[in-house]
Structures are given as C-alpha cells and as structure tokens.
Amino acid sequence: AQTVTQSQPEMSVQEAETVTLSCTYDTSESDYYLFWYKQPPSRQMILVIRQEAYKQQNATENRFSVNFQKAAKSFSLKISDSQLGDAAMYFCAYRSPYGNTDKLIFGTGTRLQVFP
Amino acid sequence: EAGVAQSPRYKIIEKRQSVAFWCNPISGHATLYWYQQILGQGPKLLIQFQNNGVVDDSQLPKDRFSAERLKGVDSTLKIQPAKLEDSAVYLCASSLAVSDPVPYEQYFGPGTRLTVT
C-alpha cells in the first residue's frame, strides 16, 4: 500500500522569504500523480500544484514550485515570496493511476505560519 | 461557478445518536467523494460515487456509516449510531468524471465538523 509522510508538523517563514515543505512517499508503482493541497482555516482544500511521475520537469505555478526526486521518492514544495495569505495547512497527496478509484492518499500535513 | 456546498457546517451530538450530512457537488460533476479528516491527520476517502453508482467504499465502516446519491447529483452521508472516534471533519469533493487515466481535479467543499460527546 502507498503511504505519504510529512515530517514537519509546523513551519514558519517571514513575509517575502522562501520556505520549503517536505514530503516523502512510498510506492512500488512506476507511474503515479502527486499533489500539494492548501487548507486554510475555512477548511476548504485547494489544489496548489500537481506533478505527474512520468514528467522529469518539476511543476511550477507562479510562486509555487516542486522539487520532485523520483528515485528518492521525495516531493517538496517551495513557496517563494511568501505572503500572509499563504498561512494554512499544507497536505501532500498521492494518487495511483491504476484501478477504478480516484482515491487521494494524504500525509498528515504541515502547518505554515507566515510572519510580517 | 458555484462550488461544492455542504451542510451543516457544525454538528454536536451524543454518542449512539445518528447524524446526516448533505453535499451538493459542482453542477455537471459526475464524481462525488466523501472524506473523513480526523484532527491531526490528512483526509481519508470513505466513499466515491460515479453518478449514482459506488466506485470505492472499501474504507467505509459499513456497520455504522451509509451514503447515497440517489439521483446522481447531491449526496447524503449518515452515521448511526455515532461513536466518540467519529469526531472529525467530513469533507465532500467532486470532479468532472472518473480519471481517464489522467486525474480530473477534485474540488472540495468547506466540510462539516462533527463532535461526538
């Protein structure tokens, strides 16, 4: 079975600085999808970025980018020019392309605090 | 475009009582998911519907949890009887369709926070 591990329960960053959130996963599959979700206090999960395992190029969405290391099974999220609105819980998630389910397997999350 | 709607936002019940949660997905979305998020954990899929059929309910505790999506639109998740360990946020999500094979984005609602005392 696949597992996702986020070893940083909390992180903090100063406004305008850069922060990196870590995620590792375990799988025997060669193809899969990885995601980072943001969950603000409103509880609504919002997709931040996604990565297809067959793509070597790291995904980027504006100030958000990932460092995908397939061999190491590592998928970290870098937030550049941090803003107060980035404060939230961040979840890393895995999805297998096999089978008939779209189940997302989530890590335990990292709480990001942003200080002015 | 309206997002995924859920109600109620909060619910407090005593153990052994029953409770129901409602979800209305984004218009046109064929796939609907219910996730359970216990405090300090990531969400865990309970059940996935494709239209009004069940795709995956392998992690649904069927002795006390039930869910339906009768007309392939809105859905209800019920717990009967509730236990203390059912205290969690129940998130509903929807997507355009089942992945084929590239996954469609799952859009989440604001969730229902259930407290069982």
PDB file of C-alpha atoms in Angstrom:
ATOM      1  CA  ALA A   1       0.000   0.000   0.000  1.00  0.00           C
ATOM      2  CA  GLN A   2       1.120   3.530  -0.681  1.00  0.00           C
ATOM      3  CA  THR A   3       1.978   5.901   2.165  1.00  0.00           C
ATOM      4  CA  VAL A   4       2.735   9.612   2.344  1.00  0.00           C
ATOM      5  CA  THR A   5       4.871  11.138   5.090  1.00  0.00           C
ATOM      6  CA  GLN A   6       5.199  14.784   6.051  1.00  0.00           C
ATOM      7  CA  SER A   7       7.799  15.043   8.800  1.00  0.00           C
ATOM      8  CA  GLN A   8       7.390  18.750   9.552  1.00  0.00           C
ATOM      9  CA  PRO A   9       4.285  19.355  11.686  1.00  0.00           C
ATOM     10  CA  GLU A  10       4.913  23.110  11.662  1.00  0.00           C
ATOM     11  CA  MET A  11       6.990  25.571   9.687  1.00  0.00           C
ATOM     12  CA  SER A  12       7.277  29.323   9.794  1.00  0.00           C
ATOM     13  CA  VAL A  13       8.535  31.927   7.362  1.00  0.00           C
ATOM     14  CA  GLN A  14       8.838  35.665   7.206  1.00  0.00           C
ATOM     15  CA  GLU A  15       6.824  37.542   4.636  1.00  0.00           C
ATOM     16  CA  ALA A  16       8.627  37.792   1.258  1.00  0.00           C
ATOM     17  CA  GLU A  17      11.014  34.969   2.181  1.00  0.00           C
ATOM     18  CA  THR A  18      11.157  31.442   0.753  1.00  0.00           C
ATOM     19  CA  VAL A  19      10.130  28.256   2.548  1.00  0.00           C
ATOM     20  CA  THR A  20      10.293  24.583   1.581  1.00  0.00           C
ATOM     21  CA  LEU A  21       7.872  21.951   2.836  1.00  0.00           C
ATOM     22  CA  SER A  22       8.975  18.308   2.718  1.00  0.00           C
ATOM     23  CA  CYS A  23       7.089  15.213   1.638  1.00  0.00           C
ATOM     24  CA  THR A  24       8.208  11.645   1.079  1.00  0.00           C
ATOM     25  CA  TYR A  25       6.142   8.744  -0.141  1.00  0.00           C
ATOM     26  CA  ASP A  26       6.390   5.020  -0.510  1.00  0.00           C
ATOM     27  CA  THR A  27       5.112   3.101  -3.518  1.00  0.00           C
ATOM     28  CA  SER A  28       6.046   0.199  -5.736  1.00  0.00           C
ATOM     29  CA  GLU A  29       4.291   1.757  -8.725  1.00  0.00           C
ATOM     30  CA  SER A  30       6.278   3.359 -11.509  1.00  0.00           C
ATOM     31  CA  ASP A  31       3.598   5.786 -12.580  1.00  0.00           C
ATOM     32  CA  TYR A  32       1.515   7.984 -10.280  1.00  0.00           C
ATOM     33  CA  TYR A  33       0.437  11.543  -9.538  1.00  0.00           C
ATOM     34  CA  LEU A  34       1.487  13.780  -6.670  1.00  0.00           C
ATOM     35  CA  PHE A  35      -0.299  16.840  -5.335  1.00  0.00           C
ATOM     36  CA  TRP A  36       0.053  19.636  -2.840  1.00  0.00           C
ATOM     37  CA  TYR A  37      -3.161  20.938  -1.298  1.00  0.00           C
ATOM     38  CA  LYS A  38      -3.645  24.010   0.870  1.00  0.00           C
ATOM     39  CA  GLN A  39      -6.246  24.005   3.669  1.00  0.00           C
ATOM     40  CA  PRO A  40      -6.888  27.438   5.208  1.00  0.00           C
ATOM     41  CA  PRO A  41      -8.897  27.848   8.429  1.00  0.00           C
ATOM     42  CA  SER A  42     -12.051  27.792   6.306  1.00  0.00           C
ATOM     43  CA  ARG A  43     -11.267  24.048   5.870  1.00  0.00           C
ATOM     44  CA  GLN A  44     -11.749  24.106   2.093  1.00  0.00           C
ATOM     45  CA  MET A  45      -8.946  22.139   0.433  1.00  0.00           C
ATOM     46  CA  ILE A  46      -7.455  23.965  -2.542  1.00  0.00           C
ATOM     47  CA  LEU A  47      -5.178  22.371  -5.121  1.00  0.00           C
ATOM     48  CA  VAL A  48      -1.834  24.182  -5.228  1.00  0.00           C
ATOM     49  CA  ILE A  49       0.187  22.145  -7.687  1.00  0.00           C
ATOM     50  CA  ARG A  50       0.424  18.688  -9.183  1.00  0.00           C
ATOM     51  CA  GLN A  51       3.166  16.535 -10.677  1.00  0.00           C
ATOM     52  CA  GLU A  52       2.973  13.544 -12.994  1.00  0.00           C
ATOM     53  CA  ALA A  53       5.654  10.980 -12.138  1.00  0.00           C
ATOM     54  CA  TYR A  54       6.495  10.352 -15.801  1.00  0.00           C
ATOM     55  CA  LYS A  55       7.434  14.001 -16.256  1.00  0.00           C
ATOM     56  CA  GLN A  56      11.011  14.817 -15.315  1.00  0.00           C
ATOM     57  CA  GLN A  57      10.405  18.545 -15.320  1.00  0.00           C
ATOM     58  CA  ASN A  58       9.381  19.982 -11.961  1.00  0.00           C
ATOM     59  CA  ALA A  59       5.949  21.612 -11.916  1.00  0.00           C
ATOM     60  CA  THR A  60       5.647  25.351 -11.296  1.00  0.00           C
ATOM     61  CA  GLU A  61       2.614  27.527 -10.572  1.00  0.00           C
ATOM     62  CA  ASN A  62       3.513  31.175 -10.061  1.00  0.00           C
ATOM     63  CA  ARG A  63       5.245  31.402  -6.640  1.00  0.00           C
ATOM     64  CA  PHE A  64       4.868  27.666  -6.012  1.00  0.00           C
ATOM     65  CA  SER A  65       7.261  25.055  -7.359  1.00  0.00           C
ATOM     66  CA  VAL A  66       8.145  21.486  -6.527  1.00  0.00           C
ATOM     67  CA  ASN A  67      11.359  19.511  -6.311  1.00  0.00           C
ATOM     68  CA  PHE A  68      10.411  16.026  -7.471  1.00  0.00           C
ATOM     69  CA  GLN A  69      13.072  13.385  -6.864  1.00  0.00           C
ATOM     70  CA  LYS A  70      11.586  10.124  -8.137  1.00  0.00           C
ATOM     71  CA  ALA A  71      14.437   7.854  -7.098  1.00  0.00           C
ATOM     72  CA  ALA A  72      14.410   9.265  -3.577  1.00  0.00           C
ATOM     73  CA  LYS A  73      10.595   9.301  -3.513  1.00  0.00           C
ATOM     74  CA  SER A  74      10.658  12.904  -2.401  1.00  0.00           C
ATOM     75  CA  PHE A  75       8.273  15.698  -3.393  1.00  0.00           C
ATOM     76  CA  SER A  76       8.943  19.023  -1.683  1.00  0.00           C
ATOM     77  CA  LEU A  77       7.028  22.275  -2.156  1.00  0.00           C
ATOM     78  CA  LYS A  78       8.841  25.597  -2.386  1.00  0.00           C
ATOM     79  CA  ILE A  79       6.919  28.799  -1.762  1.00  0.00           C
ATOM     80  CA  SER A  80       8.741  31.919  -2.924  1.00  0.00           C
ATOM     81  CA  ASP A  81       7.977  35.489  -1.863  1.00  0.00           C
ATOM     82  CA  SER A  82       5.733  34.217   0.936  1.00  0.00           C
ATOM     83  CA  GLN A  83       2.569  36.178   1.627  1.00  0.00           C
ATOM     84  CA  LEU A  84       0.359  36.392   4.707  1.00  0.00           C
ATOM     85  CA  GLY A  85      -2.367  34.597   2.753  1.00  0.00           C
ATOM     86  CA  ASP A  86      -0.125  31.561   2.375  1.00  0.00           C
ATOM     87  CA  ALA A  87      -0.619  30.711   6.046  1.00  0.00           C
ATOM     88  CA  ALA A  88      -2.508  27.401   6.136  1.00  0.00           C
ATOM     89  CA  MET A  89      -2.157  23.650   6.495  1.00  0.00           C
ATOM     90  CA  TYR A  90      -0.425  22.078   3.503  1.00  0.00           C
ATOM     91  CA  PHE A  91      -1.051  18.470   2.569  1.00  0.00           C
ATOM     92  CA  CYS A  92       0.927  16.290   0.211  1.00  0.00           C
ATOM     93  CA  ALA A  93      -1.142  13.636  -1.590  1.00  0.00           C
ATOM     94  CA  TYR A  94      -0.592  10.614  -3.829  1.00  0.00           C
ATOM     95  CA  ARG A  95      -2.852   9.131  -6.457  1.00  0.00           C
ATOM     96  CA  SER A  96      -2.362   5.867  -8.265  1.00  0.00           C
ATOM     97  CA  PRO A  97      -3.364   5.707 -11.946  1.00  0.00           C
ATOM     98  CA  TYR A  98      -4.373   2.054 -11.599  1.00  0.00           C
ATOM     99  CA  GLY A  99      -7.703   0.615 -10.566  1.00  0.00           C
ATOM    100  CA  ASN A 100     -11.089   2.290 -10.739  1.00  0.00           C
ATOM    101  CA  THR A 101     -10.725   4.647  -7.786  1.00  0.00           C
ATOM    102  CA  ASP A 102      -9.563   8.260  -7.686  1.00  0.00           C
ATOM    103  CA  LYS A 103      -8.594   7.938  -4.027  1.00  0.00           C
ATOM    104  CA  LEU A 104      -6.118  10.558  -2.829  1.00  0.00           C
ATOM    105  CA  ILE A 105      -3.750   9.354  -0.089  1.00  0.00           C
ATOM    106  CA  PHE A 106      -2.807  12.280   2.114  1.00  0.00           C
ATOM    107  CA  GLY A 107       0.043  12.937   4.509  1.00  0.00           C
ATOM    108  CA  THR A 108      -0.573  14.361   7.975  1.00  0.00           C
ATOM    109  CA  GLY A 109       0.049  17.932   6.895  1.00  0.00           C
ATOM    110  CA  THR A 110       2.389  20.815   7.712  1.00  0.00           C
ATOM    111  CA  ARG A 111       1.082  23.971   9.347  1.00  0.00           C
ATOM    112  CA  LEU A 112       2.718  27.024   7.775  1.00  0.00           C
ATOM    113  CA  GLN A 113       2.831  30.287   9.681  1.00  0.00           C
ATOM    114  CA  VAL A 114       3.783  33.497   7.899  1.00  0.00           C
ATOM    115  CA  PHE A 115       5.085  36.403   9.980  1.00  0.00           C
ATOM    116  CA  PRO A 116       5.019  40.030   8.788  1.00  0.00           C
TER     117      PRO A 116
ATOM    118  CA  GLU B   1     -19.394  28.920 -10.875  1.00  0.00           C
ATOM    119  CA  ALA B   2     -20.778  27.773  -7.536  1.00  0.00           C
ATOM    120  CA  GLY B   3     -18.531  25.492  -5.506  1.00  0.00           C
ATOM    121  CA  VAL B   4     -19.277  22.325  -3.572  1.00  0.00           C
ATOM    122  CA  ALA B   5     -21.915  23.022  -0.930  1.00  0.00           C
ATOM    123  CA  GLN B   6     -22.126  21.178   2.374  1.00  0.00           C
ATOM    124  CA  SER B   7     -24.426  21.417   5.371  1.00  0.00           C
ATOM    125  CA  PRO B   8     -24.432  21.716   8.237  1.00  0.00           C
ATOM    126  CA  ARG B   9     -21.062  23.360   8.932  1.00  0.00           C
ATOM    127  CA  TYR B  10     -21.030  22.162  12.540  1.00  0.00           C
ATOM    128  CA  LYS B  11     -22.821  19.414  14.416  1.00  0.00           C
ATOM    129  CA  ILE B  12     -22.592  18.258  18.022  1.00  0.00           C
ATOM    130  CA  ILE B  13     -24.266  15.009  19.055  1.00  0.00           C
ATOM    131  CA  GLU B  14     -24.033  12.480  21.828  1.00  0.00           C
ATOM    132  CA  LYS B  15     -22.643   9.011  21.245  1.00  0.00           C
ATOM    133  CA  ARG B  16     -25.146   6.467  19.967  1.00  0.00           C
ATOM    134  CA  GLN B  17     -27.170   9.202  18.259  1.00  0.00           C
ATOM    135  CA  SER B  18     -27.494   9.398  14.483  1.00  0.00           C
ATOM    136  CA  VAL B  19     -26.435  12.231  12.190  1.00  0.00           C
ATOM    137  CA  ALA B  20     -26.617  13.046   8.486  1.00  0.00           C
ATOM    138  CA  PHE B  21     -24.540  15.310   6.301  1.00  0.00           C
ATOM    139  CA  TRP B  22     -25.544  16.719   2.939  1.00  0.00           C
ATOM    140  CA  CYS B  23     -23.426  17.586  -0.086  1.00  0.00           C
ATOM    141  CA  ASN B  24     -24.273  19.267  -3.381  1.00  0.00           C
ATOM    142  CA  PRO B  25     -21.440  18.974  -5.919  1.00  0.00           C
ATOM    143  CA  ILE B  26     -20.485  21.418  -8.637  1.00  0.00           C
ATOM    144  CA  SER B  27     -23.056  21.343 -11.420  1.00  0.00           C
ATOM    145  CA  GLY B  28     -22.182  18.780 -14.074  1.00  0.00           C
ATOM    146  CA  HIS B  29     -19.689  16.864 -11.947  1.00  0.00           C
ATOM    147  CA  ALA B  30     -20.304  13.144 -12.252  1.00  0.00           C
ATOM    148  CA  THR B  31     -17.959  12.003  -9.498  1.00  0.00           C
ATOM    149  CA  LEU B  32     -18.517  12.682  -5.806  1.00  0.00           C
ATOM    150  CA  TYR B  33     -16.292  11.805  -2.839  1.00  0.00           C
ATOM    151  CA  TRP B  34     -16.692  11.764   0.933  1.00  0.00           C
ATOM    152  CA  TYR B  35     -13.523  12.083   3.008  1.00  0.00           C
ATOM    153  CA  GLN B  36     -13.082  11.862   6.777  1.00  0.00           C
ATOM    154  CA  GLN B  37     -10.450  14.126   8.338  1.00  0.00           C
ATOM    155  CA  ILE B  38      -9.634  13.349  11.968  1.00  0.00           C
ATOM    156  CA  LEU B  39      -7.827  16.091  13.878  1.00  0.00           C
ATOM    157  CA  GLY B  40      -4.115  15.982  13.181  1.00  0.00           C
ATOM    158  CA  GLN B  41      -4.474  13.711  10.160  1.00  0.00           C
ATOM    159  CA  GLY B  42      -4.943  14.084   6.446  1.00  0.00           C
ATOM    160  CA  PRO B  43      -8.289  13.310   4.828  1.00  0.00           C
ATOM    161  CA  LYS B  44      -9.157   9.657   4.218  1.00  0.00           C
ATOM    162  CA  LEU B  45     -11.531   8.585   1.452  1.00  0.00           C
ATOM    163  CA  LEU B  46     -14.696   6.959   2.741  1.00  0.00           C
ATOM    164  CA  ILE B  47     -16.638   6.523  -0.483  1.00  0.00           C
ATOM    165  CA  GLN B  48     -16.537   7.535  -4.147  1.00  0.00           C
ATOM    166  CA  PHE B  49     -19.596   7.725  -6.420  1.00  0.00           C
ATOM    167  CA  GLN B  50     -19.683   7.852 -10.190  1.00  0.00           C
ATOM    168  CA  ASN B  51     -23.138   9.271 -10.979  1.00  0.00           C
ATOM    169  CA  ASN B  52     -25.335   7.233  -8.604  1.00  0.00           C
ATOM    170  CA  GLY B  53     -23.113   4.145  -8.520  1.00  0.00           C
ATOM    171  CA  VAL B  54     -20.452   3.326  -5.905  1.00  0.00           C
ATOM    172  CA  VAL B  55     -16.893   3.127  -7.280  1.00  0.00           C
ATOM    173  CA  ASP B  56     -14.999   2.612  -3.999  1.00  0.00           C
ATOM    174  CA  ASP B  57     -16.313   2.166  -0.465  1.00  0.00           C
ATOM    175  CA  SER B  58     -13.514  -0.034   0.835  1.00  0.00           C
ATOM    176  CA  GLN B  59     -12.761   2.280   3.780  1.00  0.00           C
ATOM    177  CA  LEU B  60     -16.359   2.989   4.775  1.00  0.00           C
ATOM    178  CA  PRO B  61     -17.284   1.401   8.150  1.00  0.00           C
ATOM    179  CA  LYS B  62     -20.433  -0.162   6.805  1.00  0.00           C
ATOM    180  CA  ASP B  63     -21.751  -1.276  10.167  1.00  0.00           C
ATOM    181  CA  ARG B  64     -22.491   2.336  11.075  1.00  0.00           C
ATOM    182  CA  PHE B  65     -21.867   4.534   8.023  1.00  0.00           C
ATOM    183  CA  SER B  66     -24.038   4.720   4.930  1.00  0.00           C
ATOM    184  CA  ALA B  67     -24.097   7.023   1.931  1.00  0.00           C
ATOM    185  CA  GLU B  68     -26.341   7.520  -1.026  1.00  0.00           C
ATOM    186  CA  ARG B  69     -26.510   9.566  -4.190  1.00  0.00           C
ATOM    187  CA  LEU B  70     -29.906   8.578  -5.493  1.00  0.00           C
ATOM    188  CA  LYS B  71     -30.303  10.884  -8.494  1.00  0.00           C
ATOM    189  CA  GLY B  72     -26.622  11.212  -9.297  1.00  0.00           C
ATOM    190  CA  VAL B  73     -26.462  14.777  -8.014  1.00  0.00           C
ATOM    191  CA  ASP B  74     -26.478  15.550  -4.287  1.00  0.00           C
ATOM    192  CA  SER B  75     -25.457  13.053  -1.652  1.00  0.00           C
ATOM    193  CA  THR B  76     -26.094  12.219   1.993  1.00  0.00           C
ATOM    194  CA  LEU B  77     -23.676  10.573   4.427  1.00  0.00           C
ATOM    195  CA  LYS B  78     -25.198   9.071   7.574  1.00  0.00           C
ATOM    196  CA  ILE B  79     -23.708   7.746  10.785  1.00  0.00           C
ATOM    197  CA  GLN B  80     -25.848   5.548  13.013  1.00  0.00           C
ATOM    198  CA  PRO B  81     -25.015   5.076  15.844  1.00  0.00           C
ATOM    199  CA  ALA B  82     -22.173   7.551  16.314  1.00  0.00           C
ATOM    200  CA  LYS B  83     -19.080   6.764  18.367  1.00  0.00           C
ATOM    201  CA  LEU B  84     -16.622   9.126  20.027  1.00  0.00           C
ATOM    202  CA  GLU B  85     -13.994   8.259  17.407  1.00  0.00           C
ATOM    203  CA  ASP B  86     -16.266   9.563  14.648  1.00  0.00           C
ATOM    204  CA  SER B  87     -15.451  13.125  15.730  1.00  0.00           C
ATOM    205  CA  ALA B  88     -13.874  14.607  12.617  1.00  0.00           C
ATOM    206  CA  VAL B  89     -14.384  16.943   9.691  1.00  0.00           C
ATOM    207  CA  TYR B  90     -16.326  15.327   6.858  1.00  0.00           C
ATOM    208  CA  LEU B  91     -15.288  16.724   3.500  1.00  0.00           C
ATOM    209  CA  CYS B  92     -17.206  16.327   0.285  1.00  0.00           C
ATOM    210  CA  ALA B  93     -15.473  16.740  -3.064  1.00  0.00           C
ATOM    211  CA  SER B  94     -16.498  16.464  -6.690  1.00  0.00           C
ATOM    212  CA  SER B  95     -14.776  16.104 -10.029  1.00  0.00           C
ATOM    213  CA  LEU B  96     -15.893  16.203 -13.624  1.00  0.00           C
ATOM    214  CA  ALA B  97     -15.514  12.454 -14.144  1.00  0.00           C
ATOM    215  CA  VAL B  98     -13.537   9.429 -13.180  1.00  0.00           C
ATOM    216  CA  SER B  99      -9.926   9.738 -14.269  1.00  0.00           C
ATOM    217  CA  ASP B 100      -9.273   8.517 -17.789  1.00  0.00           C
ATOM    218  CA  PRO B 101      -6.432   7.956 -16.907  1.00  0.00           C
ATOM    219  CA  VAL B 102      -5.246  11.489 -16.131  1.00  0.00           C
ATOM    220  CA  PRO B 103      -6.987  12.566 -12.928  1.00  0.00           C
ATOM    221  CA  TYR B 104      -9.505  15.345 -13.012  1.00  0.00           C
ATOM    222  CA  GLU B 105      -9.132  17.921 -10.259  1.00  0.00           C
ATOM    223  CA  GLN B 106     -11.113  17.257  -7.114  1.00  0.00           C
ATOM    224  CA  TYR B 107     -12.896  20.345  -5.783  1.00  0.00           C
ATOM    225  CA  PHE B 108     -13.609  20.309  -2.061  1.00  0.00           C
ATOM    226  CA  GLY B 109     -16.408  21.774  -0.013  1.00  0.00           C
ATOM    227  CA  PRO B 110     -15.945  23.551   3.346  1.00  0.00           C
ATOM    228  CA  GLY B 111     -16.680  20.388   5.329  1.00  0.00           C
ATOM    229  CA  THR B 112     -18.852  19.553   8.319  1.00  0.00           C
ATOM    230  CA  ARG B 113     -17.178  19.467  11.724  1.00  0.00           C
ATOM    231  CA  LEU B 114     -18.753  16.698  13.816  1.00  0.00           C
ATOM    232  CA  THR B 115     -18.213  16.491  17.549  1.00  0.00           C
ATOM    233  CA  VAL B 116     -19.443  13.371  19.341  1.00  0.00           C
ATOM    234  CA  THR B 117     -19.664  13.718  23.140  1.00  0.00           C
TER     235      THR B 117
END
